[in-house]
CSV table of C-alpha atoms in Angstrom, one decimal:
chain,number,residue,atom,x,y,z
A,1,UNK,CA,30.0,-33.9,3.3
A,2,UNK,CA,29.0,-36.4,7.4
A,3,UNK,CA,31.3,-34.0,8.8
A,4,UNK,CA,30.3,-30.2,8.0
A,5,UNK,CA,25.9,-30.9,7.6
A,6,UNK,CA,26.7,-32.2,11.4
A,7,UNK,CA,28.3,-29.3,11.8
A,8,UNK,CA,25.4,-27.4,9.9
A,9,UNK,CA,22.8,-29.2,12.2
A,10,UNK,CA,24.3,-27.5,14.9
A,11,UNK,CA,24.5,-24.3,14.6
A,12,UNK,CA,21.0,-24.9,13.7
A,13,UNK,CA,20.7,-26.0,16.8
A,14,UNK,CA,21.9,-23.0,18.7
A,15,UNK,CA,20.4,-20.8,16.3
A,16,UNK,CA,16.7,-21.6,16.7
A,17,UNK,CA,14.3,-19.6,19.8
A,18,UNK,CA,15.2,-17.3,17.1
A,19,UNK,CA,12.9,-17.4,15.0
A,20,UNK,CA,11.3,-15.4,18.0
A,21,UNK,CA,10.8,-12.5,15.7
A,22,UNK,CA,7.4,-11.0,15.8
A,23,UNK,CA,6.2,-14.2,15.2
A,24,UNK,CA,6.4,-16.9,18.2
A,25,UNK,CA,6.5,-16.4,21.5
A,26,UNK,CA,9.1,-15.2,23.5
A,27,UNK,CA,11.0,-18.6,23.3
A,28,UNK,CA,15.0,-17.2,23.1
A,29,UNK,CA,17.0,-16.1,25.5
A,30,UNK,CA,20.5,-13.3,26.1
A,31,UNK,CA,22.3,-16.8,26.2
A,32,UNK,CA,20.7,-18.6,23.1
A,33,UNK,CA,21.1,-15.8,21.3
A,34,UNK,CA,24.9,-15.6,21.8
A,35,UNK,CA,25.2,-19.2,21.1
A,36,UNK,CA,23.8,-18.8,18.6
A,37,UNK,CA,26.6,-15.5,17.1
A,38,UNK,CA,29.5,-17.5,18.5
A,39,UNK,CA,29.1,-20.3,16.0
A,40,UNK,CA,28.3,-18.4,12.7
A,41,UNK,CA,31.4,-16.1,14.0
A,42,UNK,CA,33.8,-20.1,14.1
A,43,UNK,CA,31.3,-21.2,11.2
A,44,UNK,CA,32.7,-18.6,9.3
A,45,UNK,CA,36.4,-18.1,10.5
A,46,UNK,CA,35.7,-22.3,9.1
A,47,UNK,CA,34.7,-21.1,5.9
A,48,UNK,CA,37.4,-18.0,6.2
A,49,UNK,CA,40.0,-21.2,5.6
A,50,UNK,CA,38.3,-23.6,4.1
A,51,UNK,CA,35.3,-21.7,1.5
A,52,UNK,CA,33.8,-25.1,0.8
A,53,UNK,CA,32.3,-25.2,4.0
A,54,UNK,CA,29.7,-23.6,2.8
A,55,UNK,CA,27.0,-26.1,3.0
A,56,UNK,CA,25.1,-23.8,0.9
A,57,UNK,CA,26.9,-24.7,-2.0
A,58,UNK,CA,25.5,-27.9,-1.7
A,59,UNK,CA,22.2,-26.3,-3.6
A,60,UNK,CA,24.8,-23.5,-6.7
A,61,UNK,CA,26.1,-27.4,-7.6
A,62,UNK,CA,22.5,-29.3,-7.6
A,63,UNK,CA,21.3,-25.8,-9.4
A,64,UNK,CA,24.4,-26.3,-12.2
A,65,UNK,CA,23.5,-29.5,-13.2
A,66,UNK,CA,19.6,-28.2,-13.2
A,67,UNK,CA,20.9,-25.6,-15.3
A,68,UNK,CA,22.5,-27.7,-18.2
A,69,UNK,CA,19.8,-30.0,-18.0
A,70,UNK,CA,17.5,-30.8,-21.5
A,71,UNK,CA,14.2,-30.0,-20.0
A,72,UNK,CA,10.8,-29.2,-21.3
A,73,UNK,CA,9.1,-29.2,-24.5
A,74,UNK,CA,12.3,-28.1,-26.1
A,75,UNK,CA,14.5,-30.1,-24.6
A,76,UNK,CA,17.2,-27.8,-24.3
A,77,UNK,CA,19.2,-27.1,-21.5
A,78,UNK,CA,18.8,-23.1,-19.6
A,79,UNK,CA,22.5,-22.8,-20.6
A,80,UNK,CA,21.0,-19.9,-23.2
A,81,UNK,CA,19.0,-17.7,-20.6
A,82,UNK,CA,19.3,-14.5,-21.3
A,83,UNK,CA,20.7,-12.5,-17.6
A,84,UNK,CA,20.8,-9.6,-19.0
A,85,UNK,CA,25.2,-9.5,-20.5
A,86,UNK,CA,24.0,-11.8,-23.7
A,87,UNK,CA,22.4,-15.4,-24.0
A,88,UNK,CA,24.2,-18.1,-21.4
A,89,UNK,CA,26.5,-15.3,-19.9
A,90,UNK,CA,25.9,-15.9,-16.0
A,91,UNK,CA,28.9,-14.3,-14.5
A,92,UNK,CA,28.2,-10.3,-13.7
A,93,UNK,CA,24.5,-10.8,-14.4
A,94,UNK,CA,23.5,-11.0,-10.8
A,95,UNK,CA,25.0,-7.7,-9.6
A,96,UNK,CA,23.3,-5.6,-11.9
A,97,UNK,CA,19.6,-7.4,-11.6
A,98,UNK,CA,16.4,-6.6,-11.9
A,99,UNK,CA,16.6,-5.0,-15.1
A,100,UNK,CA,14.5,-4.3,-17.8
A,101,UNK,CA,14.0,-7.2,-20.7
A,102,UNK,CA,13.1,-5.8,-23.7
A,103,UNK,CA,12.8,-9.4,-24.7
A,104,UNK,CA,9.2,-9.8,-22.0
A,105,UNK,CA,9.1,-5.9,-21.9
A,106,UNK,CA,9.5,-6.3,-17.7
A,107,UNK,CA,11.9,-6.2,-15.4
A,108,UNK,CA,13.1,-9.0,-14.0
A,109,UNK,CA,14.8,-10.2,-10.8
A,110,UNK,CA,17.0,-13.3,-10.6
A,111,UNK,CA,14.3,-15.3,-10.4
A,112,UNK,CA,12.1,-14.0,-12.9
A,113,UNK,CA,14.3,-13.6,-14.8
A,114,UNK,CA,14.9,-17.5,-14.6
A,115,UNK,CA,10.8,-18.3,-15.4
A,116,UNK,CA,10.5,-16.7,-18.5
A,117,UNK,CA,13.7,-18.3,-19.7
A,118,UNK,CA,11.7,-21.4,-18.6
A,119,UNK,CA,9.6,-21.5,-20.1
A,120,UNK,CA,9.7,-19.4,-22.8
A,121,UNK,CA,13.4,-20.9,-24.6
A,122,UNK,CA,12.7,-24.6,-22.6
A,123,UNK,CA,8.8,-24.3,-22.2
A,124,UNK,CA,8.1,-26.3,-20.0
A,125,UNK,CA,5.1,-25.3,-17.1
A,126,UNK,CA,6.7,-23.5,-14.7
A,127,UNK,CA,3.1,-23.5,-12.7
A,128,UNK,CA,4.5,-26.0,-9.8
A,129,UNK,CA,7.8,-25.2,-9.7
A,130,UNK,CA,6.2,-22.0,-8.1
A,131,UNK,CA,4.0,-23.6,-6.3
A,132,UNK,CA,7.2,-25.4,-4.9
A,133,UNK,CA,9.8,-22.7,-4.7
A,134,UNK,CA,9.8,-22.2,-1.9
A,135,UNK,CA,11.5,-25.6,0.2
A,136,UNK,CA,9.5,-26.0,3.2
A,137,UNK,CA,11.1,-27.5,6.7
A,138,UNK,CA,13.4,-30.7,6.3
A,139,UNK,CA,12.9,-30.9,2.7
A,140,UNK,CA,14.7,-30.2,-0.2
A,141,UNK,CA,15.6,-27.4,-2.3
A,142,UNK,CA,13.6,-26.8,-4.3
A,143,UNK,CA,14.4,-25.9,-8.3
A,144,UNK,CA,14.6,-22.3,-7.7
A,145,UNK,CA,16.9,-22.3,-4.2
A,146,UNK,CA,19.0,-24.2,-6.4
A,147,UNK,CA,19.5,-22.4,-9.9
A,148,UNK,CA,19.1,-18.7,-8.2
A,149,UNK,CA,21.9,-20.1,-6.2
A,150,UNK,CA,23.6,-21.0,-8.8
A,151,UNK,CA,23.4,-18.1,-11.2
A,152,UNK,CA,24.1,-15.7,-7.8
A,153,UNK,CA,27.1,-17.1,-7.1
A,154,UNK,CA,28.8,-16.4,-10.6
A,155,UNK,CA,28.6,-12.4,-9.2
A,156,UNK,CA,30.3,-13.6,-6.2
A,157,UNK,CA,32.9,-10.2,-5.5
A,158,UNK,CA,31.7,-8.6,-7.6
A,159,UNK,CA,30.0,-5.3,-7.4
A,160,UNK,CA,26.1,-4.3,-6.9
A,161,UNK,CA,25.6,-2.2,-9.6
A,162,UNK,CA,22.1,-0.9,-10.0
A,163,UNK,CA,20.6,-0.7,-13.8
A,164,UNK,CA,18.1,2.6,-14.2
A,165,UNK,CA,19.1,4.1,-17.6
A,166,UNK,CA,15.9,2.8,-18.7
A,167,UNK,CA,12.0,3.9,-17.6
A,168,UNK,CA,10.4,1.4,-16.8
A,169,UNK,CA,13.7,0.5,-14.2
A,170,UNK,CA,13.1,4.4,-13.1
A,171,UNK,CA,9.6,3.1,-12.8
A,172,UNK,CA,10.7,0.0,-10.5
A,173,UNK,CA,12.1,1.5,-8.5
A,174,UNK,CA,10.1,4.4,-7.7
A,175,UNK,CA,7.4,1.5,-6.5
A,176,UNK,CA,9.8,-0.5,-4.1
A,177,UNK,CA,10.7,2.9,-1.8
A,178,UNK,CA,6.7,4.1,-1.6
A,179,UNK,CA,6.9,0.3,-1.0
A,180,UNK,CA,8.8,0.8,1.1
A,181,UNK,CA,7.4,2.8,3.3
A,182,UNK,CA,3.3,1.5,2.6
A,183,UNK,CA,2.3,1.1,6.1
A,184,UNK,CA,-1.1,-1.1,5.5
A,185,UNK,CA,-2.4,-4.1,6.8
A,186,UNK,CA,-4.2,-4.5,10.8
A,187,UNK,CA,-0.8,-3.2,12.5
A,188,UNK,CA,0.2,-0.2,9.9
A,189,UNK,CA,4.1,-1.8,9.8
A,190,UNK,CA,6.0,-0.7,6.6
A,191,UNK,CA,9.1,-1.9,5.5
A,192,UNK,CA,10.5,0.9,7.9
A,193,UNK,CA,9.2,0.1,10.6
A,194,UNK,CA,11.2,-2.5,10.9
A,195,UNK,CA,13.7,-1.8,8.3
A,196,UNK,CA,13.8,2.0,9.5
A,197,UNK,CA,17.0,2.9,11.5
A,198,UNK,CA,20.4,1.1,13.0
A,199,UNK,CA,20.5,-0.3,15.6
A,200,UNK,CA,17.3,-1.4,16.5
A,201,UNK,CA,16.3,-5.2,17.0
A,202,UNK,CA,13.2,-7.4,17.3
A,203,UNK,CA,13.1,-9.1,19.9
A,204,UNK,CA,16.8,-10.5,19.7
A,205,UNK,CA,17.1,-10.3,16.3
A,206,UNK,CA,19.4,-7.8,14.3
A,207,UNK,CA,17.3,-5.7,11.9
A,208,UNK,CA,19.8,-3.7,9.1
A,209,UNK,CA,18.6,-0.8,8.5
A,210,UNK,CA,17.6,-0.5,4.9
A,211,UNK,CA,16.5,3.1,5.0
A,212,UNK,CA,19.5,4.8,3.3
A,213,UNK,CA,22.4,3.0,1.5
A,214,UNK,CA,25.4,1.7,3.0
A,215,UNK,CA,26.7,-1.3,4.7
A,216,UNK,CA,23.7,-2.4,6.7
A,217,UNK,CA,21.9,-2.2,2.8
A,218,UNK,CA,25.3,-3.9,1.1
A,219,UNK,CA,25.1,-6.9,3.8
A,220,UNK,CA,21.7,-7.5,4.1
A,221,UNK,CA,21.2,-7.8,0.2
A,222,UNK,CA,23.1,-8.1,-2.5
A,223,UNK,CA,23.7,-11.9,-0.4
A,224,UNK,CA,20.6,-13.7,-1.2
A,225,UNK,CA,19.9,-16.5,-2.1
A,226,UNK,CA,21.1,-17.3,1.5
A,227,UNK,CA,22.1,-20.8,3.7
A,228,UNK,CA,19.8,-19.9,7.0
A,229,UNK,CA,21.3,-22.0,10.3
A,230,UNK,CA,18.0,-21.7,11.2
A,231,UNK,CA,16.0,-23.6,9.1
A,232,UNK,CA,19.2,-25.9,7.6
A,233,UNK,CA,18.0,-24.4,4.0
A,234,UNK,CA,19.1,-22.8,1.2
A,235,UNK,CA,16.0,-19.3,1.3
A,236,UNK,CA,16.0,-16.7,-2.3
A,237,UNK,CA,15.5,-12.8,-2.4
A,238,UNK,CA,12.1,-13.6,-3.2
A,239,UNK,CA,11.4,-15.1,0.2
A,240,UNK,CA,13.3,-12.9,2.6
A,241,UNK,CA,10.8,-10.6,0.8
A,242,UNK,CA,7.8,-12.8,0.9
A,243,UNK,CA,8.1,-13.9,4.4
A,244,UNK,CA,8.8,-10.4,6.1
A,245,UNK,CA,5.5,-9.6,4.8
A,246,UNK,CA,3.5,-12.4,6.1
A,247,UNK,CA,5.0,-10.5,8.9
A,248,UNK,CA,3.6,-7.3,8.2
A,249,UNK,CA,-0.2,-9.3,8.2
A,250,UNK,CA,-0.3,-9.0,4.5
A,251,UNK,CA,-1.9,-11.4,2.0
A,252,UNK,CA,0.6,-13.8,0.7
A,253,UNK,CA,2.9,-11.3,-2.2
A,254,UNK,CA,2.8,-13.1,-5.6
A,255,UNK,CA,5.8,-14.8,-6.2
A,256,UNK,CA,8.2,-13.1,-8.4
A,257,UNK,CA,5.6,-10.1,-8.8
A,258,UNK,CA,6.3,-6.9,-9.8
A,259,UNK,CA,6.1,-5.5,-6.0
A,260,UNK,CA,8.4,-7.8,-5.3
A,261,UNK,CA,11.3,-6.8,-8.1
A,262,UNK,CA,9.9,-3.1,-7.6
A,263,UNK,CA,11.1,-4.1,-4.1
A,264,UNK,CA,14.7,-6.0,-4.9
A,265,UNK,CA,15.4,-2.5,-7.2
A,266,UNK,CA,14.9,-0.5,-4.7
A,267,UNK,CA,16.6,-2.4,-1.9
A,268,UNK,CA,19.9,-3.1,-5.1
A,269,UNK,CA,19.9,1.0,-5.6
A,270,UNK,CA,21.1,0.7,-1.6
A,271,UNK,CA,23.6,-1.4,-2.1
A,272,UNK,CA,25.2,0.1,-4.4
A,273,UNK,CA,28.9,-0.7,-4.4
A,274,UNK,CA,28.1,-4.5,-1.6
A,275,UNK,CA,30.4,-7.2,-2.7
A,276,UNK,CA,28.0,-10.0,-4.0
A,277,UNK,CA,28.1,-12.9,-1.5
A,278,UNK,CA,26.2,-15.7,-2.4
A,279,UNK,CA,24.9,-18.1,-0.7
A,280,UNK,CA,25.6,-15.9,2.2
A,281,UNK,CA,25.2,-17.9,5.5
A,282,UNK,CA,22.1,-16.3,8.0
A,283,UNK,CA,20.8,-16.7,10.6
B,1,UNK,CA,-16.3,13.3,11.3
B,2,UNK,CA,-12.7,13.1,11.8
B,3,UNK,CA,-12.2,10.7,9.3
B,4,UNK,CA,-12.6,13.1,6.5
B,5,UNK,CA,-11.2,16.0,8.4
B,6,UNK,CA,-8.2,13.7,7.2
B,7,UNK,CA,-8.6,13.5,4.4
B,8,UNK,CA,-9.6,16.6,3.6
B,9,UNK,CA,-5.8,17.2,5.1
B,10,UNK,CA,-4.5,15.2,2.9
B,11,UNK,CA,-5.8,16.2,-0.2
B,12,UNK,CA,-4.7,19.5,0.3
B,13,UNK,CA,-1.3,18.3,1.2
B,14,UNK,CA,-1.6,16.0,-2.2
B,15,UNK,CA,-2.5,19.4,-4.1
B,16,UNK,CA,0.0,22.1,-2.9
B,17,UNK,CA,3.0,20.4,-2.8
B,18,UNK,CA,3.7,17.9,-4.7
B,19,UNK,CA,6.7,17.7,-3.7
B,20,UNK,CA,4.8,17.1,-0.5
B,21,UNK,CA,5.9,12.7,-2.0
B,22,UNK,CA,9.1,12.1,-0.2
B,23,UNK,CA,8.8,9.7,-3.7
B,24,UNK,CA,8.7,9.7,-7.8
B,25,UNK,CA,6.1,7.1,-8.0
B,26,UNK,CA,2.3,8.3,-8.2
B,27,UNK,CA,0.1,6.5,-5.7
B,28,UNK,CA,-2.6,5.3,-8.4
B,29,UNK,CA,1.5,3.5,-10.0
B,30,UNK,CA,1.1,2.1,-6.4
B,31,UNK,CA,-2.2,0.5,-6.7
B,32,UNK,CA,-1.9,-0.7,-9.6
B,33,UNK,CA,1.4,-2.9,-9.3
B,34,UNK,CA,0.0,-3.4,-5.9
B,35,UNK,CA,-3.7,-5.3,-7.2
B,36,UNK,CA,-1.4,-7.0,-9.5
B,37,UNK,CA,1.4,-8.8,-6.9
B,38,UNK,CA,-1.7,-9.8,-5.4
B,39,UNK,CA,-4.1,-11.9,-7.1
B,40,UNK,CA,-7.6,-13.1,-5.7
B,41,UNK,CA,-6.4,-12.7,-2.0
B,42,UNK,CA,-8.6,-14.8,-0.3
B,43,UNK,CA,-8.7,-17.6,-3.0
B,44,UNK,CA,-4.3,-18.2,-2.2
B,45,UNK,CA,-4.3,-17.8,1.6
B,46,UNK,CA,-7.0,-20.5,2.7
B,47,UNK,CA,-5.5,-21.0,5.9
B,48,UNK,CA,-6.0,-17.7,7.2
B,49,UNK,CA,-8.2,-16.1,5.2
B,50,UNK,CA,-10.5,-14.0,6.1
B,51,UNK,CA,-13.3,-11.8,4.5
B,52,UNK,CA,-11.3,-8.7,5.5
B,53,UNK,CA,-7.9,-10.0,3.6
B,54,UNK,CA,-8.6,-8.3,1.1
B,55,UNK,CA,-9.0,-4.8,2.2
B,56,UNK,CA,-5.7,-5.2,4.0
B,57,UNK,CA,-4.3,-4.2,0.2
B,58,UNK,CA,-6.3,-0.9,1.1
B,59,UNK,CA,-4.6,1.9,2.8
B,60,UNK,CA,-6.5,3.9,5.0
B,61,UNK,CA,-6.4,7.9,5.7
B,62,UNK,CA,-4.0,8.1,8.0
B,63,UNK,CA,-1.3,4.8,6.2
B,64,UNK,CA,-1.9,7.0,3.4
B,65,UNK,CA,-0.8,10.1,5.3
B,66,UNK,CA,1.7,8.8,6.9
B,67,UNK,CA,2.8,6.6,4.0
B,68,UNK,CA,3.0,9.4,1.8
B,69,UNK,CA,5.3,11.5,4.0
B,70,UNK,CA,7.6,8.8,5.0
B,71,UNK,CA,6.1,8.8,8.6
B,72,UNK,CA,6.7,12.6,9.4
B,73,UNK,CA,3.0,14.8,8.4
B,74,UNK,CA,3.0,18.2,8.6
B,75,UNK,CA,2.0,20.4,11.8
B,76,UNK,CA,-1.5,20.7,10.7
B,77,UNK,CA,-1.8,17.1,10.0
B,78,UNK,CA,0.4,16.2,12.9
B,79,UNK,CA,-2.5,18.0,15.1
B,80,UNK,CA,-5.2,15.7,13.2
B,81,UNK,CA,-3.7,13.5,14.1
B,82,UNK,CA,-3.3,13.2,16.9
B,83,UNK,CA,-7.4,15.1,17.8
B,84,UNK,CA,-8.3,11.7,15.6
B,85,UNK,CA,-6.7,8.8,17.5
B,86,UNK,CA,-7.3,10.6,20.6
B,87,UNK,CA,-11.6,10.6,19.1
B,88,UNK,CA,-11.1,6.9,17.8
B,89,UNK,CA,-10.5,5.7,21.9
B,90,UNK,CA,-13.6,4.1,23.1
B,91,UNK,CA,-13.4,2.9,27.3
B,92,UNK,CA,-14.9,0.2,28.9
B,93,UNK,CA,-18.2,1.1,29.8
B,94,UNK,CA,-17.1,-0.2,33.5
B,95,UNK,CA,-14.8,2.6,33.5
B,96,UNK,CA,-11.9,0.4,35.4
B,97,UNK,CA,-9.4,1.3,33.1
B,98,UNK,CA,-6.9,-1.6,35.0
B,99,UNK,CA,-7.6,-5.2,34.0
B,100,UNK,CA,-5.9,-8.6,35.0
B,101,UNK,CA,-2.1,-8.1,35.2
B,102,UNK,CA,-0.7,-12.0,34.8
B,103,UNK,CA,-3.0,-12.1,31.6
B,104,UNK,CA,-0.9,-8.8,30.3
B,105,UNK,CA,2.1,-10.3,30.4
B,106,UNK,CA,1.3,-13.2,28.8
B,107,UNK,CA,-0.4,-10.9,26.0
B,108,UNK,CA,3.1,-8.2,26.0
B,109,UNK,CA,4.8,-12.1,25.4
B,110,UNK,CA,2.5,-13.2,22.8
B,111,UNK,CA,3.1,-12.9,18.3
B,112,UNK,CA,0.5,-14.8,17.2
B,113,UNK,CA,-2.4,-13.5,15.3
B,114,UNK,CA,-3.5,-11.9,11.8
B,115,UNK,CA,-0.7,-13.6,9.5
B,116,UNK,CA,-1.9,-16.2,7.2
B,117,UNK,CA,-0.9,-19.1,8.9
B,118,UNK,CA,-2.2,-18.2,11.8
B,119,UNK,CA,-5.5,-19.8,13.3
B,120,UNK,CA,-7.9,-17.9,12.9
B,121,UNK,CA,-11.0,-17.6,15.2
B,122,UNK,CA,-8.5,-17.0,18.7
B,123,UNK,CA,-7.0,-13.8,19.6
B,124,UNK,CA,-4.5,-12.5,19.0
B,125,UNK,CA,-1.3,-11.3,21.5
B,126,UNK,CA,-0.1,-7.7,21.7
B,127,UNK,CA,3.6,-8.7,21.0
B,128,UNK,CA,4.5,-6.0,23.2
B,129,UNK,CA,8.0,-8.0,23.4
B,130,UNK,CA,9.3,-7.7,20.2
B,131,UNK,CA,9.8,-4.0,20.3
B,132,UNK,CA,9.8,-2.2,24.2
B,133,UNK,CA,11.6,-3.6,26.7
B,134,UNK,CA,9.9,-4.4,30.4
B,135,UNK,CA,9.9,-6.6,32.6
B,136,UNK,CA,13.8,-6.8,32.8
B,137,UNK,CA,13.3,-10.6,33.9
B,138,UNK,CA,13.2,-10.9,29.7
B,139,UNK,CA,16.0,-10.8,28.6
B,140,UNK,CA,13.9,-11.0,24.7
B,141,UNK,CA,13.4,-8.1,24.1
B,142,UNK,CA,13.5,-5.4,20.7
B,143,UNK,CA,14.3,-1.3,20.5
B,144,UNK,CA,11.9,-0.6,17.7
B,145,UNK,CA,10.4,1.2,21.5
B,146,UNK,CA,11.2,2.5,24.1
B,147,UNK,CA,11.8,0.9,27.6
B,148,UNK,CA,8.6,0.6,29.8
B,149,UNK,CA,10.3,-0.9,32.4
B,150,UNK,CA,9.6,0.7,35.9
B,151,UNK,CA,6.6,2.3,33.6
B,152,UNK,CA,4.3,2.7,36.2
B,153,UNK,CA,7.1,3.4,39.2
B,154,UNK,CA,8.2,6.5,37.1
B,155,UNK,CA,5.2,7.7,36.9
B,156,UNK,CA,3.9,7.5,40.3
B,157,UNK,CA,0.7,5.8,39.3
B,158,UNK,CA,-1.1,8.3,39.0
B,159,UNK,CA,-5.3,8.4,37.2
B,160,UNK,CA,-4.8,10.6,34.4
B,161,UNK,CA,-1.5,8.0,33.6
B,162,UNK,CA,-3.6,5.1,34.0
B,163,UNK,CA,-5.7,6.7,30.6
B,164,UNK,CA,-3.1,8.4,29.0
B,165,UNK,CA,-1.8,4.7,28.2
B,166,UNK,CA,-5.0,2.5,27.6
B,167,UNK,CA,-5.3,5.5,25.0
B,168,UNK,CA,-1.4,4.9,24.1
B,169,UNK,CA,-2.5,1.7,23.6
B,170,UNK,CA,-5.9,2.1,22.0
B,171,UNK,CA,-4.3,4.2,19.1
B,172,UNK,CA,-0.4,4.7,19.3
B,173,UNK,CA,-1.3,8.3,17.3
B,174,UNK,CA,-3.1,10.1,20.3
B,175,UNK,CA,0.2,10.5,21.7
B,176,UNK,CA,2.7,11.3,18.0
B,177,UNK,CA,0.8,11.8,14.5
B,178,UNK,CA,2.1,8.6,12.6
B,179,UNK,CA,3.5,6.3,15.5
B,180,UNK,CA,5.5,2.8,14.6
B,181,UNK,CA,3.6,1.4,17.3
B,182,UNK,CA,0.4,-0.4,16.2
B,183,UNK,CA,-3.2,0.7,16.8
B,184,UNK,CA,-4.3,-1.8,19.3
B,185,UNK,CA,-8.0,-1.1,19.6
B,186,UNK,CA,-8.8,1.5,17.1
B,187,UNK,CA,-7.7,-1.9,14.4
B,188,UNK,CA,-8.4,-4.0,15.9
B,189,UNK,CA,-5.5,-6.1,17.8
B,190,UNK,CA,-6.0,-5.9,21.1
B,191,UNK,CA,-9.7,-6.7,22.8
B,192,UNK,CA,-10.7,-3.8,25.2
B,193,UNK,CA,-10.8,-6.4,28.1
B,194,UNK,CA,-6.8,-7.9,26.1
B,195,UNK,CA,-5.6,-3.6,26.6
B,196,UNK,CA,-7.0,-4.1,30.2
B,197,UNK,CA,-4.5,-6.4,31.3
B,198,UNK,CA,-1.5,-4.7,29.2
B,199,UNK,CA,-2.5,-1.2,31.1
B,200,UNK,CA,-1.9,-3.2,34.2
B,201,UNK,CA,0.9,-5.0,33.7
B,202,UNK,CA,2.7,-1.6,33.1
B,203,UNK,CA,0.5,0.0,35.4
B,204,UNK,CA,-0.2,-2.1,38.1
B,205,UNK,CA,1.4,-1.9,41.7
B,206,UNK,CA,2.0,-5.4,41.6
B,207,UNK,CA,3.1,-6.3,38.7
B,208,UNK,CA,6.0,-7.0,38.2
B,209,UNK,CA,7.1,-4.4,35.6
B,210,UNK,CA,7.1,-1.9,38.8
B,211,UNK,CA,9.2,-3.8,41.4
């Protein structure tokens, strides 16, 4: 374990500076970027040889333990939570989410559904869990991060099958598509501004084209939660959307909101057929 | 006046062909989801809260037109957008369009400003390098926009090129309707002084961009 951690730390320092993005001043340099890319390649090779060397797996393990812990006013675990494939069935669930849940009368992604199960099955007060859903620098992984990692990893190797047959799923897709192109805020950005064509980058960060189905969307979408080398931590899809809206200069979008769900529905459609791989390794 | 023109073109666009909208969601449905997903933006963002914070959830006419046409406005709409953008440009009172290129370089490097975790009250950067190659010495440049290396030299440092550059930075839609580049002046991201400085970065003979 100690070895794995120090390796991750070394990678992290190589990747630092890549965060220049639209945010920090231009500290990144080509050399640093190449180092990081090489580092991640090296790391991927190592993971191929030993899949258990992915530090994100610690989050999956922690998530499993928490999933099976009895909590809340009802003092039960999450093991009977229905993620769309029947109570307690995790295998393949994330590959088919977001989807419509009749009990909630809502379309939900993994993270939103977990919150629903905490409230309705365990009787947990989720206010604090939602508030701390995204761990900060140097903090331990949050409950949401480990639970989403555990649940999603149970779909590893399975193809993404977008759910669009229910009218509410279709409606959510349409809204997600519209939001993808919705320009707003002082900079007039939409998702399309940064993810609308292939082969572009911000500073040195490569931007996947999410405006059309295909390999780029597949690699970018069905791979969250991901282990982010630059922050040395697990980050979820809800966090990814939230952070892109921050870069868009928009106010903070609600965790598990309809807007984020709709975007994830849209993104999963673009990623159709891609293989779930969680937690993937990212910059 | 010009705002009204765009609004009317938009109405015509929506009225004459619902199919001109690339997607299947009605603007009302989208607005409803936006309202429920960003609740009370002012209180949620104490660090960066500004009076205009909630207004960011409401699109202006240009944003609406470009969103609904997926950035591919019809020819007529595009012409109106360009004319509207040209009319929006405010020039410095003394008529001097070239400021200090050294300061322009700092502004081009600086990506801070306007996000909810940014400090309030400090000037924003232009973050030009996020999207453009400019000074060739800076290797960490993005490629969403074209390279601006040797920009002034390629334009013979002509006066009308200086003016066109100032206008472009003030309102990017003055040359291309539904440009992906921010409207730095029209949206108040940069001040007139700052725009003069970045114009100088591109158009001043002494700027390293032109060496």
